[in-house]
Tab-separated table of C-alpha atoms in Angstrom:
chain	number	residue	atom	x	y	z
F	1	UNK	CA	16.950	11.287	27.611
F	2	UNK	CA	14.105	12.059	29.889
F	3	UNK	CA	10.841	11.454	28.175
F	4	UNK	CA	7.534	13.424	29.131
F	5	UNK	CA	4.781	11.074	30.524
F	6	UNK	CA	2.658	9.566	27.731
F	7	UNK	CA	-0.868	10.879	27.907
F	8	UNK	CA	-3.396	7.909	28.175
F	9	UNK	CA	-3.923	6.014	24.825
F	10	UNK	CA	-6.914	7.139	22.760
F	11	UNK	CA	-9.225	3.970	22.972
F	12	UNK	CA	-10.857	4.711	19.643
F	13	UNK	CA	-7.390	4.281	18.054
F	14	UNK	CA	-7.008	0.764	18.935
F	15	UNK	CA	-9.375	-1.277	16.795
F	16	UNK	CA	-11.013	-4.359	18.372
F	17	UNK	CA	-9.361	-6.819	16.373
F	18	UNK	CA	-10.769	-10.397	16.570
F	19	UNK	CA	-8.389	-12.704	18.504
F	20	UNK	CA	-6.895	-15.367	16.617
F	21	UNK	CA	-7.300	-13.722	13.176
F	22	UNK	CA	-5.530	-10.494	13.411
F	23	UNK	CA	-2.299	-10.717	11.591
F	24	UNK	CA	-0.384	-9.353	14.306
F	25	UNK	CA	-2.244	-11.436	16.975
F	26	UNK	CA	0.348	-13.374	19.340
F	27	UNK	CA	3.205	-12.549	16.946
F	28	UNK	CA	6.180	-10.507	17.702
F	29	UNK	CA	5.322	-7.897	14.709
F	30	UNK	CA	5.498	-4.401	16.108
F	31	UNK	CA	2.445	-2.365	15.401
F	32	UNK	CA	4.235	0.680	14.022
F	33	UNK	CA	1.260	2.276	12.153
F	34	UNK	CA	-2.159	2.993	13.635
F	35	UNK	CA	-4.332	1.388	10.728
F	36	UNK	CA	-7.461	2.501	12.218
F	37	UNK	CA	-6.173	6.075	12.169
F	38	UNK	CA	-5.013	5.840	8.630
F	39	UNK	CA	-8.473	4.363	7.554
F	40	UNK	CA	-10.261	7.403	9.264
F	41	UNK	CA	-7.751	9.896	7.439
F	42	UNK	CA	-8.376	8.195	4.014
F	43	UNK	CA	-11.900	8.631	4.520
F	44	UNK	CA	-11.694	12.243	5.495
F	45	UNK	CA	-9.258	12.865	2.566
F	46	UNK	CA	-11.741	11.497	0.212
F	47	UNK	CA	-14.566	13.650	1.514
F	48	UNK	CA	-12.508	16.847	1.924
F	49	UNK	CA	-9.368	17.039	-0.254
F	50	UNK	CA	-9.426	19.716	-2.760
F	51	UNK	CA	-8.306	19.241	-6.416
F	52	UNK	CA	-4.396	18.925	-6.899
F	53	UNK	CA	-3.682	17.164	-3.750
F	54	UNK	CA	-3.324	13.830	-5.704
F	55	UNK	CA	-0.190	14.660	-7.453
F	56	UNK	CA	1.736	11.995	-5.789
F	57	UNK	CA	-0.536	9.266	-6.600
F	58	UNK	CA	-0.521	10.429	-10.354
F	59	UNK	CA	3.339	10.252	-10.272
F	60	UNK	CA	3.217	6.737	-8.888
F	61	UNK	CA	0.694	5.801	-11.544
F	62	UNK	CA	3.089	7.109	-14.308
F	63	UNK	CA	5.809	5.062	-12.720
F	64	UNK	CA	3.643	1.956	-12.830
F	65	UNK	CA	2.571	2.613	-16.411
F	66	UNK	CA	6.198	2.935	-17.408
F	67	UNK	CA	7.020	-0.432	-15.798
F	68	UNK	CA	4.231	-2.110	-17.490
F	69	UNK	CA	4.847	-0.969	-20.832
F	70	UNK	CA	7.721	-3.104	-21.747
F	71	UNK	CA	6.284	-6.298	-20.163
F	72	UNK	CA	5.858	-8.843	-23.094
F	73	UNK	CA	2.864	-10.824	-21.933
F	74	UNK	CA	-0.900	-10.002	-21.470
F	75	UNK	CA	-2.689	-10.623	-17.910
F	76	UNK	CA	-6.207	-11.958	-17.940
F	77	UNK	CA	-7.117	-10.761	-14.404
F	78	UNK	CA	-5.500	-7.882	-12.947
F	79	UNK	CA	-5.965	-6.123	-9.293
F	80	UNK	CA	-4.977	-2.524	-8.794
F	81	UNK	CA	-4.442	-1.840	-5.195
F	82	UNK	CA	-4.651	1.822	-4.636
F	83	UNK	CA	-6.958	4.722	-4.051
F	84	UNK	CA	-8.158	7.416	-3.177
F	85	UNK	CA	-8.244	8.222	-6.859
F	86	UNK	CA	-8.492	5.680	-9.796
F	87	UNK	CA	-5.141	6.725	-11.043
F	88	UNK	CA	-3.388	3.391	-10.393
F	89	UNK	CA	-6.386	1.322	-11.878
F	90	UNK	CA	-6.567	3.566	-14.833
F	91	UNK	CA	-2.680	3.087	-15.400
F	92	UNK	CA	-3.185	-0.669	-15.468
F	93	UNK	CA	-6.361	-0.400	-17.768
F	94	UNK	CA	-4.676	1.987	-20.292
F	95	UNK	CA	-1.456	-0.173	-20.430
F	96	UNK	CA	-3.462	-2.563	-22.547
F	97	UNK	CA	-1.871	-5.388	-20.817
F	98	UNK	CA	-4.751	-6.575	-18.653
F	99	UNK	CA	-8.039	-8.171	-19.578
F	100	UNK	CA	-10.241	-7.444	-16.412
F	101	UNK	CA	-8.876	-4.931	-14.079
F	102	UNK	CA	-10.376	-4.840	-10.577
F	103	UNK	CA	-9.849	-1.613	-8.810
F	104	UNK	CA	-9.396	-2.350	-4.988
F	105	UNK	CA	-9.194	0.844	-2.918
F	106	UNK	CA	-7.648	0.440	0.490
F	107	UNK	CA	-9.932	1.464	3.443
F	108	UNK	CA	-12.432	3.553	1.479
F	109	UNK	CA	-13.835	3.826	-2.125
F	110	UNK	CA	-12.859	7.154	-3.820
F	111	UNK	CA	-15.252	8.293	-6.265
F	112	UNK	CA	-14.722	8.016	-10.075
F	113	UNK	CA	-17.284	8.340	-12.905
F	114	UNK	CA	-15.202	6.454	-15.423
F	115	UNK	CA	-13.507	3.723	-13.371
F	116	UNK	CA	-15.263	3.408	-9.955
F	117	UNK	CA	-14.024	1.170	-7.327
F	118	UNK	CA	-14.742	-2.504	-7.483
F	119	UNK	CA	-14.227	-3.299	-3.782
F	120	UNK	CA	-12.485	-2.019	-0.876
F	121	UNK	CA	-9.710	-3.844	1.044
F	122	UNK	CA	-7.286	-3.567	3.834
F	123	UNK	CA	-3.887	-4.239	2.058
F	124	UNK	CA	-2.420	-6.084	5.177
F	125	UNK	CA	-4.955	-8.755	4.431
F	126	UNK	CA	-5.774	-8.925	0.788
F	127	UNK	CA	-9.121	-10.829	0.153
F	128	UNK	CA	-8.067	-12.856	-2.958
F	129	UNK	CA	-7.956	-16.634	-3.394
F	130	UNK	CA	-4.746	-18.589	-3.894
F	131	UNK	CA	-3.369	-18.338	-7.504
F	132	UNK	CA	-6.458	-16.248	-8.573
F	133	UNK	CA	-5.079	-13.125	-10.267
F	134	UNK	CA	-2.395	-12.763	-13.073
F	135	UNK	CA	-1.212	-9.074	-12.398
F	136	UNK	CA	-1.207	-7.370	-8.800
F	137	UNK	CA	-0.297	-3.607	-8.823
F	138	UNK	CA	-0.002	-1.620	-5.522
F	139	UNK	CA	0.241	2.011	-5.753
F	140	UNK	CA	1.252	4.386	-3.026
F	141	UNK	CA	-0.180	2.081	-0.323
F	142	UNK	CA	2.599	-0.361	1.009
F	143	UNK	CA	4.538	2.386	3.082
F	144	UNK	CA	1.865	2.102	5.833
F	145	UNK	CA	1.902	-1.732	6.344
F	146	UNK	CA	2.834	-3.119	9.647
F	147	UNK	CA	4.113	-6.398	8.249
F	148	UNK	CA	5.589	-5.700	4.943
F	149	UNK	CA	7.093	-9.512	4.792
F	150	UNK	CA	3.695	-10.909	5.506
F	151	UNK	CA	1.821	-8.717	3.087
F	152	UNK	CA	4.287	-9.664	0.273
F	153	UNK	CA	3.762	-13.397	1.056
F	154	UNK	CA	0.038	-12.937	0.731
F	155	UNK	CA	0.337	-11.097	-2.530
F	156	UNK	CA	2.821	-13.859	-3.887
F	157	UNK	CA	0.119	-16.420	-2.950
F	158	UNK	CA	-2.743	-14.645	-4.856
F	159	UNK	CA	-0.833	-14.637	-8.012
F	160	UNK	CA	-1.102	-17.441	-10.667
F	161	UNK	CA	2.238	-19.171	-12.019
F	162	UNK	CA	3.970	-16.510	-14.120
F	163	UNK	CA	1.946	-13.659	-12.503
F	164	UNK	CA	3.448	-10.234	-12.221
F	165	UNK	CA	3.565	-8.062	-9.166
F	166	UNK	CA	4.527	-4.404	-9.279
F	167	UNK	CA	4.482	-1.739	-6.438
F	168	UNK	CA	5.671	1.833	-6.019
F	169	UNK	CA	5.440	3.588	-2.596
F	170	UNK	CA	7.085	5.864	-0.316
F	171	UNK	CA	10.454	4.708	1.130
F	172	UNK	CA	14.062	5.633	1.660
F	173	UNK	CA	14.969	9.022	3.100
F	174	UNK	CA	11.564	10.555	2.446
F	175	UNK	CA	10.534	13.608	4.625
F	176	UNK	CA	13.894	13.376	6.487
F	177	UNK	CA	13.879	17.021	6.574
F	178	UNK	CA	10.586	17.194	8.331
F	179	UNK	CA	11.690	14.627	10.722
F	180	UNK	CA	14.763	16.465	11.564
F	181	UNK	CA	13.007	19.777	11.952
F	182	UNK	CA	10.503	18.393	14.396
F	183	UNK	CA	13.209	16.337	16.268
F	184	UNK	CA	15.201	19.594	16.941
F	185	UNK	CA	12.104	21.923	17.655
F	186	UNK	CA	10.651	19.253	20.036
F	187	UNK	CA	13.862	18.774	21.982
F	188	UNK	CA	14.051	22.529	22.340
F	189	UNK	CA	10.377	23.371	23.453
F	190	UNK	CA	9.575	20.195	25.514
F	191	UNK	CA	12.923	18.570	26.373
F	192	UNK	CA	11.613	15.337	24.676
F	193	UNK	CA	10.915	14.070	21.198
F	194	UNK	CA	8.120	11.856	19.993
F	195	UNK	CA	7.785	10.313	16.678
F	196	UNK	CA	6.354	12.258	13.946
F	197	UNK	CA	7.525	10.977	10.514
F	198	UNK	CA	7.042	7.311	9.705
F	199	UNK	CA	10.009	5.309	9.204
F	200	UNK	CA	10.433	4.156	5.571
F	201	UNK	CA	11.734	0.993	4.211
F	202	UNK	CA	15.215	1.000	2.538
F	203	UNK	CA	15.433	-0.093	-0.914
F	204	UNK	CA	18.367	-2.213	-0.357
F	205	UNK	CA	16.141	-4.357	2.022
F	206	UNK	CA	13.325	-4.897	-0.640
F	207	UNK	CA	15.131	-7.337	-2.981
F	208	UNK	CA	15.699	-9.555	-0.081
F	209	UNK	CA	12.201	-9.349	1.143
F	210	UNK	CA	10.766	-10.178	-2.191
F	211	UNK	CA	12.944	-13.259	-2.530
F	212	UNK	CA	12.025	-14.414	1.002
F	213	UNK	CA	8.341	-14.191	-0.058
F	214	UNK	CA	8.922	-16.510	-2.962
F	215	UNK	CA	9.094	-14.057	-5.881
F	216	UNK	CA	11.405	-14.927	-8.878
F	217	UNK	CA	13.424	-12.339	-10.788
F	218	UNK	CA	13.039	-9.882	-7.940
F	219	UNK	CA	13.944	-6.153	-8.550
F	220	UNK	CA	13.930	-3.107	-6.517
F	221	UNK	CA	14.990	0.345	-7.147
F	222	UNK	CA	14.176	3.872	-6.230
F	223	UNK	CA	13.431	7.364	-7.773
F	224	UNK	CA	14.408	10.343	-5.577
F	225	UNK	CA	12.061	13.318	-5.967
F	226	UNK	CA	12.616	16.849	-4.750
F	227	UNK	CA	9.331	18.702	-3.855
F	228	UNK	CA	9.393	22.508	-3.322
F	229	UNK	CA	6.964	24.406	-1.251
F	230	UNK	CA	6.717	27.941	-0.391
F	231	UNK	CA	6.751	27.350	3.343
F	232	UNK	CA	6.965	23.993	5.548
F	233	UNK	CA	3.447	24.701	6.463
F	234	UNK	CA	2.328	24.074	2.833
F	235	UNK	CA	4.154	20.696	2.916
F	236	UNK	CA	2.362	19.757	6.109
F	237	UNK	CA	-0.971	20.874	4.721
F	238	UNK	CA	-0.480	18.921	1.497
F	239	UNK	CA	0.492	15.708	3.831
F	240	UNK	CA	-2.695	16.360	5.603
F	241	UNK	CA	-4.929	16.643	2.781
F	242	UNK	CA	-3.490	13.472	1.413
F	243	UNK	CA	-4.592	11.636	4.600
F	244	UNK	CA	-0.795	11.239	5.220
F	245	UNK	CA	-0.391	13.178	8.613
F	246	UNK	CA	1.406	11.269	11.504
F	247	UNK	CA	0.226	7.709	11.112
F	248	UNK	CA	2.288	6.274	14.079
F	249	UNK	CA	0.992	4.149	16.801
F	250	UNK	CA	3.057	5.602	19.307
F	251	UNK	CA	2.626	9.146	18.376
F	252	UNK	CA	2.016	11.912	21.193
F	253	UNK	CA	-1.858	12.021	21.468
F	254	UNK	CA	-1.977	15.766	22.560
F	255	UNK	CA	-2.263	18.565	20.118
F	256	UNK	CA	0.864	20.115	18.694
F	257	UNK	CA	1.047	23.555	19.807
F	258	UNK	CA	1.651	26.648	17.559
F	259	UNK	CA	4.953	27.350	19.300
F	260	UNK	CA	6.366	23.739	18.264
F	261	UNK	CA	5.068	24.173	14.830
F	262	UNK	CA	6.563	27.585	14.395
F	263	UNK	CA	10.011	26.465	15.689
F	264	UNK	CA	9.797	23.309	13.523
F	265	UNK	CA	9.161	25.385	10.451
F	266	UNK	CA	12.086	27.627	11.444
F	267	UNK	CA	14.492	24.824	11.568
F	268	UNK	CA	13.158	23.348	8.339
F	269	UNK	CA	13.460	26.676	6.703
F	270	UNK	CA	17.038	27.320	7.949
F	271	UNK	CA	18.205	23.745	6.892
F	272	UNK	CA	16.320	23.321	3.688
F	273	UNK	CA	15.726	26.618	2.363
F	274	UNK	CA	16.521	27.933	-1.092
F	275	UNK	CA	17.768	31.157	-2.292
F	276	UNK	CA	14.184	32.009	-3.527
F	277	UNK	CA	12.786	31.417	0.021
F	278	UNK	CA	11.199	28.169	-0.838
F	279	UNK	CA	11.816	24.995	0.835
F	280	UNK	CA	12.811	21.372	-0.320
F	281	UNK	CA	11.312	18.248	0.594
F	282	UNK	CA	12.780	14.755	-0.256
F	283	UNK	CA	10.165	12.141	-1.477
F	284	UNK	CA	11.757	8.820	-2.446
F	285	UNK	CA	9.580	6.410	-4.516
F	286	UNK	CA	10.808	2.803	-4.112
F	287	UNK	CA	9.463	0.431	-6.831
F	288	UNK	CA	9.599	-3.382	-6.810
F	289	UNK	CA	8.759	-6.183	-9.218
F	290	UNK	CA	8.636	-9.883	-8.913
F	291	UNK	CA	7.110	-12.841	-10.685
F	292	UNK	CA	5.286	-15.717	-9.290
F	293	UNK	CA	7.737	-18.796	-10.325
F	294	UNK	CA	7.141	-20.595	-13.410
F	295	UNK	CA	9.195	-23.086	-15.369
F	296	UNK	CA	9.393	-20.794	-18.535
F	297	UNK	CA	11.426	-18.131	-16.567
F	298	UNK	CA	15.368	-17.840	-16.805
F	299	UNK	CA	17.008	-19.265	-13.971
F	300	UNK	CA	20.711	-20.364	-13.324
F	301	UNK	CA	21.838	-23.592	-14.691
F	302	UNK	CA	22.883	-26.632	-12.537
F	303	UNK	CA	26.453	-26.552	-11.314
F	304	UNK	CA	28.743	-28.664	-13.600
F	305	UNK	CA	26.343	-28.395	-16.696
F	306	UNK	CA	28.259	-25.936	-18.750
F	307	UNK	CA	29.089	-27.202	-22.318
F	308	UNK	CA	32.074	-24.640	-22.843
F	309	UNK	CA	34.972	-23.791	-20.855
F	310	UNK	CA	35.065	-20.521	-19.108
F	311	UNK	CA	38.729	-20.009	-20.028
F	312	UNK	CA	37.575	-20.286	-23.801
F	313	UNK	CA	35.028	-17.624	-23.417
F	314	UNK	CA	37.472	-15.345	-21.877
F	315	UNK	CA	40.195	-16.075	-24.369
F	316	UNK	CA	42.568	-16.966	-21.742
F	317	UNK	CA	44.563	-20.000	-20.421
F	318	UNK	CA	43.228	-22.081	-17.393
F	319	UNK	CA	45.595	-22.367	-14.466
F	320	UNK	CA	44.970	-25.605	-12.693
F	321	UNK	CA	44.526	-24.840	-8.964
N	1	UNK	CA	-24.623	6.762	-5.271
N	2	UNK	CA	-25.857	6.785	-8.656
N	3	UNK	CA	-23.866	4.927	-11.434
N	4	UNK	CA	-23.959	5.402	-15.227
N	5	UNK	CA	-26.088	2.760	-16.874
N	6	UNK	CA	-23.029	1.383	-18.940
N	7	UNK	CA	-21.784	-0.326	-15.909
N	8	UNK	CA	-23.932	-3.334	-16.164
N	9	UNK	CA	-22.139	-5.279	-13.357
N	10	UNK	CA	-23.003	-2.390	-10.830
N	11	UNK	CA	-26.839	-2.843	-10.683
N	12	UNK	CA	-28.108	-2.676	-7.127
N	13	UNK	CA	-28.000	-6.016	-5.466
N	14	UNK	CA	-25.408	-7.801	-7.954
N	15	UNK	CA	-21.829	-8.454	-7.733
N	16	UNK	CA	-19.616	-9.232	-10.641
N	17	UNK	CA	-19.476	-13.017	-10.805
N	18	UNK	CA	-15.761	-12.619	-11.733
N	19	UNK	CA	-14.884	-10.632	-8.805
N	20	UNK	CA	-17.042	-13.301	-6.629
N	21	UNK	CA	-14.836	-16.085	-8.050
N	22	UNK	CA	-11.528	-14.636	-6.859
N	23	UNK	CA	-12.827	-13.122	-3.544
N	24	UNK	CA	-12.067	-14.851	-0.358
N	25	UNK	CA	-12.301	-13.924	3.540
N	26	UNK	CA	-9.141	-11.720	3.973
N	27	UNK	CA	-8.551	-13.139	7.360
N	28	UNK	CA	-8.861	-16.916	6.679
N	29	UNK	CA	-8.610	-17.133	2.774
N	30	UNK	CA	-11.418	-19.338	2.600
N	31	UNK	CA	-14.462	-18.968	0.257
N	32	UNK	CA	-17.383	-16.624	1.003
N	33	UNK	CA	-21.000	-17.064	0.638
N	34	UNK	CA	-22.964	-14.305	-1.141
N	35	UNK	CA	-26.230	-13.443	0.422
N	36	UNK	CA	-28.028	-11.176	-1.866
N	37	UNK	CA	-31.067	-10.746	0.573
N	38	UNK	CA	-28.872	-9.052	3.063
N	39	UNK	CA	-26.225	-7.706	0.628
N	40	UNK	CA	-23.504	-9.573	2.783
N	41	UNK	CA	-20.538	-11.884	1.967
N	42	UNK	CA	-20.179	-14.459	4.686
N	43	UNK	CA	-17.161	-16.036	6.080
N	44	UNK	CA	-18.105	-19.292	7.867
N	45	UNK	CA	-14.572	-19.929	9.175
N	46	UNK	CA	-14.160	-16.389	10.518
N	47	UNK	CA	-17.777	-16.118	11.578
N	48	UNK	CA	-17.883	-12.692	9.917
N	49	UNK	CA	-20.373	-10.978	7.612
N	50	UNK	CA	-18.643	-8.223	5.149
N	51	UNK	CA	-21.048	-5.596	3.775
N	52	UNK	CA	-21.735	-4.947	0.217
N	53	UNK	CA	-22.488	-1.346	-0.355
N	54	UNK	CA	-23.763	0.015	-3.653
N	55	UNK	CA	-22.304	-3.194	-5.080
N	56	UNK	CA	-18.899	-2.603	-3.603
N	57	UNK	CA	-17.824	-5.390	-1.333
N	58	UNK	CA	-16.201	-3.846	1.836
N	59	UNK	CA	-13.495	-6.402	2.690
N	60	UNK	CA	-12.387	-4.761	5.924
N	61	UNK	CA	-12.564	-6.893	9.075
N	62	UNK	CA	-13.063	-4.084	11.068
N	63	UNK	CA	-16.390	-3.193	9.477
N	64	UNK	CA	-17.550	-6.773	9.205
N	65	UNK	CA	-20.645	-7.880	11.323
N	66	UNK	CA	-20.144	-10.880	13.630
N	67	UNK	CA	-22.371	-13.941	12.866
N	68	UNK	CA	-24.962	-14.653	15.457
N	69	UNK	CA	-25.185	-18.091	17.151
N	70	UNK	CA	-27.981	-19.068	14.826
N	71	UNK	CA	-26.464	-17.951	11.667
């Protein structure tokens, strides 16, 4: 398919990474997300977002609270990676499972009188020493890291033995309706397409990623939500207010014209409209948990160490091979 | 930014010592040096100084100051 020529890249969008230290320097990790842009959007969202736009982070905080509740141990030191609100840190604090909770906001500190941010971090390069923390919780941030395996390895290293990592973020087929609507509208109006909705990680890949990062007892699952909006424009406005508008490095840099937006909204409405005129949007929250290995954890026995015959347990007769 | 007086670890010019204990340079994961006069956390190995604003360490490599030759 013929692609329209790319306008020159915005120089302000490529951060002056220091050679040798940037996590993506000299490696083959594709830079899918424009992290400097995400940082600017996060700051704008903190300064301008009206009340009510933080419903998704609140939902994620509930999810994390539900996952912490049945955990049968206490954690001395916890880091809650999140923002722009204090919802994630508050969920960890109110669980009663953690002693000291450090609220680490990604890219910018959101205000909160009751539970202010303790530090500001880039979750691609968490600034915590090896084996320094007992509990790490990441809420609604990991969907935008370029190198998820690398980030998971760094989180694994900051955990003490028998430390726990919990994360919930956007994944799966989230916003697939919006992606389809833009693809259809853009192909019609410009004869080409450009990336507008981020690719999301599939839950089936996450268990393996956790294991490769060195986590014991890895678990990954997902919760598929359906959001309903009066019009597709309300969905787009909500995403923008959350600082979640198109974060892709390879996005088209020119402004999206009103004609294309209108056409995308028409496609959206036609494919995902309900009888009452409202439109559906899929939001899939993927959740993962993993433990830093410790000898107290359950693990498989050595082969040949069984003290009972399988045939006895199954009440059957063993047939020699 | 003004903070309620109950947050003792947030007085101007101070960082929670427990936080200092676990913080490292995000890029090199090496220990940091706290310079209260400049309100900066110094990473010798990365040659960067991370600013501390209103008692909040900003551990973003893109916002850090490069150390001069005499530092």
